[in-house]
PDB file of C-alpha atoms in Angstrom:
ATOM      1  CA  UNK A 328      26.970  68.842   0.024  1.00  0.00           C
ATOM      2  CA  UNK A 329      25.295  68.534   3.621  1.00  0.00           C
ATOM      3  CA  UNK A 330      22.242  66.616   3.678  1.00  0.00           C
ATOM      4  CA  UNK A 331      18.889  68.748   3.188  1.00  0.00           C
ATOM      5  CA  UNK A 332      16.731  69.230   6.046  1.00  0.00           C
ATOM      6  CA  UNK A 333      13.130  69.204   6.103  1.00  0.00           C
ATOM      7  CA  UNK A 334      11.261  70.959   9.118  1.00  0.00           C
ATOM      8  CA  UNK A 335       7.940  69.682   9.403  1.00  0.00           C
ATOM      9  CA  UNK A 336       6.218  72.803  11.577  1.00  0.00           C
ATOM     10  CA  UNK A 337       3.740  73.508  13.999  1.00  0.00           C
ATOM     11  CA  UNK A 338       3.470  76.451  16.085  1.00  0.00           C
ATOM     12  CA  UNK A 339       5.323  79.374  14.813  1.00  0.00           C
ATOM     13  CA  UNK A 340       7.713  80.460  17.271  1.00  0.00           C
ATOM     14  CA  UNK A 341       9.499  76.742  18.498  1.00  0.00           C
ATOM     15  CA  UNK A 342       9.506  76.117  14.638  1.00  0.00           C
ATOM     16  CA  UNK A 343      11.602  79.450  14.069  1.00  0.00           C
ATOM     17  CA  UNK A 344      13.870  78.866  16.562  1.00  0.00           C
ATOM     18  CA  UNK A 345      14.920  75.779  15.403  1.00  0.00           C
ATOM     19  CA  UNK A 346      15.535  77.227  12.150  1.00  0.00           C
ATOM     20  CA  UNK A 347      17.157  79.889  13.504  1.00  0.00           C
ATOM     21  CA  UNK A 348      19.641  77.511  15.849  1.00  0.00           C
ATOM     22  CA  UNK A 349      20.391  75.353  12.711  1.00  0.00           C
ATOM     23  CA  UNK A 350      21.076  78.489  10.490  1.00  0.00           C
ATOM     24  CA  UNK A 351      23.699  80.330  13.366  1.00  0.00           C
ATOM     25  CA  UNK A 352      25.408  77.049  14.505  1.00  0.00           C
ATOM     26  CA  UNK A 353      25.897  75.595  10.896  1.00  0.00           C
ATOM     27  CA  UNK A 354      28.666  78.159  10.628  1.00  0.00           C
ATOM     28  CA  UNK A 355      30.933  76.057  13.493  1.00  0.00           C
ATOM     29  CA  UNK A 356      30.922  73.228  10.829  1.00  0.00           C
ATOM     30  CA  UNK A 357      30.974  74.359   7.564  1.00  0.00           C
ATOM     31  CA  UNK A 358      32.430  77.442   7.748  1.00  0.00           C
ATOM     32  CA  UNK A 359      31.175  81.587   7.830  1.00  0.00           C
ATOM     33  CA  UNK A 360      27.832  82.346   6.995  1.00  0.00           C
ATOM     34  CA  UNK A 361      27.331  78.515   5.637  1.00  0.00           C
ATOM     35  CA  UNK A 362      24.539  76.099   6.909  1.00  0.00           C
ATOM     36  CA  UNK A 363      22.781  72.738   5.193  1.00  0.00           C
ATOM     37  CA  UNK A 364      19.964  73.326   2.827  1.00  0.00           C
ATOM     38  CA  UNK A 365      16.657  74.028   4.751  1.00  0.00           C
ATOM     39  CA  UNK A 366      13.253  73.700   3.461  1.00  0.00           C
ATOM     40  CA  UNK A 367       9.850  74.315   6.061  1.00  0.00           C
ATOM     41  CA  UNK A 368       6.615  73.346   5.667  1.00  0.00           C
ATOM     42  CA  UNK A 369       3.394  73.756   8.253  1.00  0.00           C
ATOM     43  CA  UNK A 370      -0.406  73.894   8.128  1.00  0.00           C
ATOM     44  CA  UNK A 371      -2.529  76.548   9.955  1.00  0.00           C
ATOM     45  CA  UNK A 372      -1.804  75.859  13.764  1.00  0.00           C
ATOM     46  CA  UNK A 373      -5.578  75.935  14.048  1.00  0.00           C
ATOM     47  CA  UNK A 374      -6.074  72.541  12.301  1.00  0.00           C
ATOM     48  CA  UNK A 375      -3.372  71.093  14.525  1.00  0.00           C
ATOM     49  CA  UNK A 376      -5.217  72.603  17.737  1.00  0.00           C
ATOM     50  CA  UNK A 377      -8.351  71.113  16.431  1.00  0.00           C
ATOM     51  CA  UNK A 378      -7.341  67.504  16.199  1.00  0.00           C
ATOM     52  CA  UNK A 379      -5.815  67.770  19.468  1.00  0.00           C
ATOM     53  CA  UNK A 380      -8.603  68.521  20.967  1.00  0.00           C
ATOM     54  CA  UNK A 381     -10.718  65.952  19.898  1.00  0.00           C
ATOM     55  CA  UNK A 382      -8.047  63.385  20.334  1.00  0.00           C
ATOM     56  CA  UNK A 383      -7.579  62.852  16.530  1.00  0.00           C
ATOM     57  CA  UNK A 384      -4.075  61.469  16.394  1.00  0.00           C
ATOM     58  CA  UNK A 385      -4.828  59.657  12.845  1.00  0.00           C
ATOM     59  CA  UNK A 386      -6.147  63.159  11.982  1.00  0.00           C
ATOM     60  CA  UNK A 387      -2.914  64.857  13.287  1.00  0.00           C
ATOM     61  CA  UNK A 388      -0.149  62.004  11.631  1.00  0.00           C
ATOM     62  CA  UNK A 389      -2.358  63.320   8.021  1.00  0.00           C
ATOM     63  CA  UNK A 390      -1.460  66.660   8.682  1.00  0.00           C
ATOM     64  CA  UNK A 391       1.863  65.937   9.229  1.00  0.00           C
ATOM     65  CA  UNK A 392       2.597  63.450   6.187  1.00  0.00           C
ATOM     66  CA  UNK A 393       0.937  66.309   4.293  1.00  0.00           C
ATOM     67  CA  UNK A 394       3.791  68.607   4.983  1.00  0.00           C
ATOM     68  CA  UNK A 395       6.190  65.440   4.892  1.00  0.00           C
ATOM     69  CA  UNK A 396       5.646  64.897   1.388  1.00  0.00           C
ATOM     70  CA  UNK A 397       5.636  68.827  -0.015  1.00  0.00           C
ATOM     71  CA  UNK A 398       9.030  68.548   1.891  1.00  0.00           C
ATOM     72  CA  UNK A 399      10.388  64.773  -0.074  1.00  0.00           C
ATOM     73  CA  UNK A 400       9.244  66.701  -3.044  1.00  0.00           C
ATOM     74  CA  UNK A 401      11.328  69.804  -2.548  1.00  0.00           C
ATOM     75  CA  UNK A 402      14.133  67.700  -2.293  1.00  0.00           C
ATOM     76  CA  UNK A 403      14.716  66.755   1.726  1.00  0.00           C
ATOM     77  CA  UNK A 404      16.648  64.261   2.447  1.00  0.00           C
ATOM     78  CA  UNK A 405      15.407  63.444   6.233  1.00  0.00           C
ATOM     79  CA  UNK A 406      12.832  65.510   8.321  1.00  0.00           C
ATOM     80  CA  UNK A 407      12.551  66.833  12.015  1.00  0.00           C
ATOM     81  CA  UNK A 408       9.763  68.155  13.792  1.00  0.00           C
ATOM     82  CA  UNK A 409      10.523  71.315  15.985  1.00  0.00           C
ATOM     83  CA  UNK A 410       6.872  70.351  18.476  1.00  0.00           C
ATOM     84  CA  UNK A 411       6.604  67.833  21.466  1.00  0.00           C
ATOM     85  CA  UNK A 412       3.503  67.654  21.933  1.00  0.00           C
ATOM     86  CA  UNK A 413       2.363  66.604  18.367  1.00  0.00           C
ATOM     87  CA  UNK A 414       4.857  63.797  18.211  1.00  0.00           C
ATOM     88  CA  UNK A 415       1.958  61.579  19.837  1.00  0.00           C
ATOM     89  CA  UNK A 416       1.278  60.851  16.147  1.00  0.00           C
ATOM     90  CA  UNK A 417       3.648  58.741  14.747  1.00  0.00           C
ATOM     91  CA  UNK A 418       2.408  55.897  14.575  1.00  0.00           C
ATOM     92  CA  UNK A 419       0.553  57.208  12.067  1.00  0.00           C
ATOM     93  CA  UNK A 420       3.406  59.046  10.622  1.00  0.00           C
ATOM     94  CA  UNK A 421       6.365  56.429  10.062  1.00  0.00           C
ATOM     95  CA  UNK A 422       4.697  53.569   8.409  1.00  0.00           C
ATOM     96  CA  UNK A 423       3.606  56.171   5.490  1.00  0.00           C
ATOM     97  CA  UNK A 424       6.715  58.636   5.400  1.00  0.00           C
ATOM     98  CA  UNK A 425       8.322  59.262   2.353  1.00  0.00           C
ATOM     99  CA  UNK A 426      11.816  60.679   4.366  1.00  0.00           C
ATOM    100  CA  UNK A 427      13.162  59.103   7.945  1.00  0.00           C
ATOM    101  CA  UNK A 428      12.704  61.333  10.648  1.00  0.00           C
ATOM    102  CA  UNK A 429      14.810  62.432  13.770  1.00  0.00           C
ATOM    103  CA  UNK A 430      12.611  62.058  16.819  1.00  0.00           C
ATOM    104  CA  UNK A 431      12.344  64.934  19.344  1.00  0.00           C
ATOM    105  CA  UNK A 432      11.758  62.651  23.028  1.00  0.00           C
ATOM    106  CA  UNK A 433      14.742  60.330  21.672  1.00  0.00           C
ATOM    107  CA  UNK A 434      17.024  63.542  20.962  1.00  0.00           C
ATOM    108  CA  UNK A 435      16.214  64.308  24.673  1.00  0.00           C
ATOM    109  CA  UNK A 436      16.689  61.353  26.155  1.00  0.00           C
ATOM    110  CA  UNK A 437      20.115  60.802  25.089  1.00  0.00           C
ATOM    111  CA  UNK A 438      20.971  63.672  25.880  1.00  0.00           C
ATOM    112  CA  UNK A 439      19.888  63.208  29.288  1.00  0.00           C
ATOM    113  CA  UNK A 440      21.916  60.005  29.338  1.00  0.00           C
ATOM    114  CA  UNK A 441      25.289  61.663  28.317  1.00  0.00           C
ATOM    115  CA  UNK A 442      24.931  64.283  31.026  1.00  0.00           C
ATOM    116  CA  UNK A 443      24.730  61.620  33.523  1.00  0.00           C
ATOM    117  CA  UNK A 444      20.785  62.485  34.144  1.00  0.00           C
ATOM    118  CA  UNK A 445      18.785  59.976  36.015  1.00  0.00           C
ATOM    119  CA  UNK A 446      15.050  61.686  36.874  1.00  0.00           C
ATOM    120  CA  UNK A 447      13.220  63.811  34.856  1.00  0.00           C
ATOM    121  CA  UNK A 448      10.621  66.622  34.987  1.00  0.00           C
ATOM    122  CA  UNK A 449       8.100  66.497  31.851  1.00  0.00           C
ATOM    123  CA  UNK A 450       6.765  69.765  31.047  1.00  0.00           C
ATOM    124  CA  UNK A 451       4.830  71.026  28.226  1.00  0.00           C
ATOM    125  CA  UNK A 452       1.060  71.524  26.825  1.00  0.00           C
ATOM    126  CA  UNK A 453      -1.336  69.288  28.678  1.00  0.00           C
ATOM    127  CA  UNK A 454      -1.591  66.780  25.677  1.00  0.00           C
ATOM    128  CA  UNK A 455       2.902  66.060  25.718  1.00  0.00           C
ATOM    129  CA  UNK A 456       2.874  65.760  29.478  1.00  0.00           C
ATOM    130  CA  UNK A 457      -0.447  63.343  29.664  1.00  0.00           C
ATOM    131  CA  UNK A 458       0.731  61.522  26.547  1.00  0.00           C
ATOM    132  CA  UNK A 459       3.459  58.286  26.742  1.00  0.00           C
ATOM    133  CA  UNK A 460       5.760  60.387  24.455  1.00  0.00           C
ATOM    134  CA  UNK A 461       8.722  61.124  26.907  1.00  0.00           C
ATOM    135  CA  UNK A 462       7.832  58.286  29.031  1.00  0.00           C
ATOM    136  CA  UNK A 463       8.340  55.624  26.572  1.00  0.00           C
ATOM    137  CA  UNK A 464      11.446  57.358  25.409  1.00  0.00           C
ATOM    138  CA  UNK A 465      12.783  57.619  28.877  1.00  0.00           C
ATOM    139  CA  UNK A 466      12.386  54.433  30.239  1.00  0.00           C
ATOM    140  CA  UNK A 467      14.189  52.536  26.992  1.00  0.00           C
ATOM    141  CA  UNK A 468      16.998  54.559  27.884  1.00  0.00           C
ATOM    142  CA  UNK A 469      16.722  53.778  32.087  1.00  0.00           C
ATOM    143  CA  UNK A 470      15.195  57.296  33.060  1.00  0.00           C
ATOM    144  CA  UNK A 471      13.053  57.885  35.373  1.00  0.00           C
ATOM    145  CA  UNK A 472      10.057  61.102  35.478  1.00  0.00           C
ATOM    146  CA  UNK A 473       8.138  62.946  37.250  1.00  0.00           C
ATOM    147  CA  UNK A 474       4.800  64.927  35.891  1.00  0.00           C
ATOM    148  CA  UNK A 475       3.807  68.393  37.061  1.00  0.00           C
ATOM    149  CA  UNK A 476       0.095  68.019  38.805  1.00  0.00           C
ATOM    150  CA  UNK A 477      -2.738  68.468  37.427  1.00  0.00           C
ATOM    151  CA  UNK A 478      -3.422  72.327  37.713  1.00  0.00           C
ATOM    152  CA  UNK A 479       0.535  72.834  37.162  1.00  0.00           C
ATOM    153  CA  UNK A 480      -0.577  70.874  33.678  1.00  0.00           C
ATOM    154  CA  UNK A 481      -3.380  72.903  32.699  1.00  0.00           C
ATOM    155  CA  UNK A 482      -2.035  76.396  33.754  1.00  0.00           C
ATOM    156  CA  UNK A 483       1.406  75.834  31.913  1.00  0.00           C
ATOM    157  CA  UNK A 484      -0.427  74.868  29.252  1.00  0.00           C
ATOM    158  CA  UNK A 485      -2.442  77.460  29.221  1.00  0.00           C
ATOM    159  CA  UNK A 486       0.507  79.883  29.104  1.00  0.00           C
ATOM    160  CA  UNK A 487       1.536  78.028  26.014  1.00  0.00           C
ATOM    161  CA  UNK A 488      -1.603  77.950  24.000  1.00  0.00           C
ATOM    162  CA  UNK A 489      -2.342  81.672  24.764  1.00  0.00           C
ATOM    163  CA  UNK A 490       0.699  83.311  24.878  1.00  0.00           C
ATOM    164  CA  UNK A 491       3.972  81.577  24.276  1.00  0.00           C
ATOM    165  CA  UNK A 492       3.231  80.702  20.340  1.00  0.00           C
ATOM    166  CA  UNK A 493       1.912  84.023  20.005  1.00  0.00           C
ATOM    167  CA  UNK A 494       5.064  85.842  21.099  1.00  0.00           C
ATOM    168  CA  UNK A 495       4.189  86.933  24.588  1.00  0.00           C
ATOM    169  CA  UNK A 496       5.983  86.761  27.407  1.00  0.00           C
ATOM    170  CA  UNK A 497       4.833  87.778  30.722  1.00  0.00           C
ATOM    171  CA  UNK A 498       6.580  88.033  33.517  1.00  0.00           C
ATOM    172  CA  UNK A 499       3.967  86.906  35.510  1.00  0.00           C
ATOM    173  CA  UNK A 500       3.976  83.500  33.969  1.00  0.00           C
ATOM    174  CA  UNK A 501       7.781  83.169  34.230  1.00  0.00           C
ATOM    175  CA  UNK A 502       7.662  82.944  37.707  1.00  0.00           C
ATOM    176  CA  UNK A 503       4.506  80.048  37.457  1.00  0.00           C
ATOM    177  CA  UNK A 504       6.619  77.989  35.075  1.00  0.00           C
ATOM    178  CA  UNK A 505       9.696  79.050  37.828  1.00  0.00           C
ATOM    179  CA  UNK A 506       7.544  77.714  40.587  1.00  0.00           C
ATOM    180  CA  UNK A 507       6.800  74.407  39.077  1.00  0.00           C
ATOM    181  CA  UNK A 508      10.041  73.960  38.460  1.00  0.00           C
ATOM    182  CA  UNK A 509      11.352  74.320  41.756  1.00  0.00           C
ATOM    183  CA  UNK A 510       8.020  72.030  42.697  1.00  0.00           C
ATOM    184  CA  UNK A 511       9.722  69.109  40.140  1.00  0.00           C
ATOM    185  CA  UNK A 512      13.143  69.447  42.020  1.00  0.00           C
ATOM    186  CA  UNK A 513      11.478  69.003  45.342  1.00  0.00           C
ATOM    187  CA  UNK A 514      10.309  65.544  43.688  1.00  0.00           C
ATOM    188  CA  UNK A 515      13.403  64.738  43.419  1.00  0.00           C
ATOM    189  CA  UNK A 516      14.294  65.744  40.028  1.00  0.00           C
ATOM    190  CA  UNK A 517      17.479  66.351  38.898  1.00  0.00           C
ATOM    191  CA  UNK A 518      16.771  68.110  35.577  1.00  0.00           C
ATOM    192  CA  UNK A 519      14.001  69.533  33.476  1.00  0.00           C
ATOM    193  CA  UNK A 520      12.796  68.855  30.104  1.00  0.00           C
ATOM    194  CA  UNK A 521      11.196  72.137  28.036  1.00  0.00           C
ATOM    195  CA  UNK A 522       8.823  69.665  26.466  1.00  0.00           C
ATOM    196  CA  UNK A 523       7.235  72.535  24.365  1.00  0.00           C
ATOM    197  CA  UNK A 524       9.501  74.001  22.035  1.00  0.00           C
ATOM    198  CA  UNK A 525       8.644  77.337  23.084  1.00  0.00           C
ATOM    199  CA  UNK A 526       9.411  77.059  26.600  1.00  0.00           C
ATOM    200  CA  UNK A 527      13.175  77.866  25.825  1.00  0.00           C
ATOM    201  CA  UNK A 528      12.187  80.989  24.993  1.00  0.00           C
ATOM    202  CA  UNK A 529      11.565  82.110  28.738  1.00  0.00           C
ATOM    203  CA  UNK A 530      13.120  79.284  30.631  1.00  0.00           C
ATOM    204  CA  UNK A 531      16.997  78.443  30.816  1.00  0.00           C
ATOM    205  CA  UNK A 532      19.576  77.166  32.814  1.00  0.00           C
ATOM    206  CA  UNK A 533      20.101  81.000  34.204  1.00  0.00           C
ATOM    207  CA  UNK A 534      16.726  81.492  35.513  1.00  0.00           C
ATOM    208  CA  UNK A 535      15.299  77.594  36.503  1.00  0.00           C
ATOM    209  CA  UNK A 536      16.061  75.727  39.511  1.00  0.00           C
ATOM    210  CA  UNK A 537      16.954  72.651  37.093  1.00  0.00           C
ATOM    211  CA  UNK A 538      19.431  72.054  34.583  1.00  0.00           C
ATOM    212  CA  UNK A 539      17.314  72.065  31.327  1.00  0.00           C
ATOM    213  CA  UNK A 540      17.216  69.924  28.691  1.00  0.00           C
ATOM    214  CA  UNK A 541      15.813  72.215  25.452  1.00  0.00           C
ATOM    215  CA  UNK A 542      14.385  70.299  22.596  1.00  0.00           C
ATOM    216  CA  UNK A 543      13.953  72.774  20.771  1.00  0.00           C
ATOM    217  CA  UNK A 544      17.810  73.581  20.355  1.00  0.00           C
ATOM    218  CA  UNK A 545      19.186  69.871  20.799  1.00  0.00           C
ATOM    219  CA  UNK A 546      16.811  68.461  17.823  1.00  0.00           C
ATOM    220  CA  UNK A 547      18.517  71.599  15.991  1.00  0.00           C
ATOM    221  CA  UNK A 548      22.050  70.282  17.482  1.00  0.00           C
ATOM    222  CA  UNK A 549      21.439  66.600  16.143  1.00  0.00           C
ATOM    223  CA  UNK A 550      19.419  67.531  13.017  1.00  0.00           C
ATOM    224  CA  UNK A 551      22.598  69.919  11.662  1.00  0.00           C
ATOM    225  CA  UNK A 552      25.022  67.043  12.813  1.00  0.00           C
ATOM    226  CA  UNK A 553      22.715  64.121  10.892  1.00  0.00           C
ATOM    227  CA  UNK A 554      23.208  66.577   7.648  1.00  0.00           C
ATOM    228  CA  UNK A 555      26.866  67.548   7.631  1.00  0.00           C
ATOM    229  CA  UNK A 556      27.785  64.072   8.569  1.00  0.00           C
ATOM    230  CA  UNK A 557      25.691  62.117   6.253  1.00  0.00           C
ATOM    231  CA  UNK A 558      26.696  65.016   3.623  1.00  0.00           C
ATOM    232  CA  UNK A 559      26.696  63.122  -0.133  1.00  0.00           C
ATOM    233  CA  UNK A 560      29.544  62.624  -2.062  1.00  0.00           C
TER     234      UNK A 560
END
């Protein structure tokens, strides 16, 4: 049997469409219909939102063990976690996990790597793109960055926090997220990360100026790989 995977959530919508990628791809690997054992876990959003806005990583890595260890009890045998910006907490996390976890930035980063990649364009809420998350990831594997401005920061994070986790997409705010974009590539950047896990559900390769890198759909990619590969006997 595939290894069982063990989502720890956040904000709705990136969380369901990594479920959703692992569920329709697992079929290219083990066959119609079939995909590893998932089981999901999250907290209200609010209590995330409220940590982060105080700056309470310790507060956020409790949160997050809390689902961790409803998910080691219903059996997974690993966990991911389908949001960027939250990932600022593991320090707290890993020393106290009771399951290994997949991380999101490193995910990225090798991808980036393998598609020959060499500067990057962070973008996210304002807490991933301030934080050392990608940057620390990057560098280790020889990347270089590049961070949208400050009022590039705040509006696309405003578009996430009000209307991207709620389901909304305007079209008004494609074209913003389209503009900084295009203002990354004139930095020289030669791809973008969707460092929200939402942001794949309005930006792509068809409509951005940058070849994107989608965490959202590549921690799927690697999580579904780590569980029919590591399948037990």
């Amino acid at each position: 049997m595939p290894l069982h995977i063990g989502i720890v959530a956040c904000s709705a919508e990136g969380a369901a469409l990594c479920y959703r990628t692992i569920c329709a791809e697992g079929a290219a690997l083990l066959g119609p219909h079939a995909h590893p054992e998932i089981s999901m876990h999250t907290p209200s959003l609010a209590s995330y939102v409220a940590c982060l806005e105080r700056g309470d990583m310790a507060g956020v890595g409790a949160l997050m063990l809390g689902s961790a260890e409803k998910l080691a009890r219903s059996g997974a045998d690993f966990l991911i976690c389908p949001d960027n910006t939250i990932h600022q907490a593991m320090a707290h996390v890993l020393p106290r996990s009771p399951l290994p976890w997949l991380h999101i930035a490193e995910v990225v980063a090798a991808e980036a790597v393998a598609r020959g990649h060499r500067r990057l364009a962070i973008t996210g809420t304002r807490w991933l793109v301030d934080s050392v998350v990608y940057p620390e990831k990057l560098v280790a594997q020889g990347l270089d960055y590049r961070r949208p401005d400050t009022a590039e920061r705040d509006e696309t994070s405003r578009i996430i926090m009000e209307e991207l986790v709620y389901g909304i997409f305007k079209r008004d705010s494609i074209k913003t997220l389209q503009r900084v974009i295009e203002r990354m590539k004139d930095k020289g950047c030669d791809a973008v990360i969707l460092g929200c896990t939402e942001l794949p559900l309005v930006i792509n390769d068809e409509n951005s100026l940058l070849p994107t890198l989608d965490s959202t759909r590549l921690l799927a990619q690697v999580a579904l790989r780590r569980a029919v590969e590591g399948k037990q006997e």
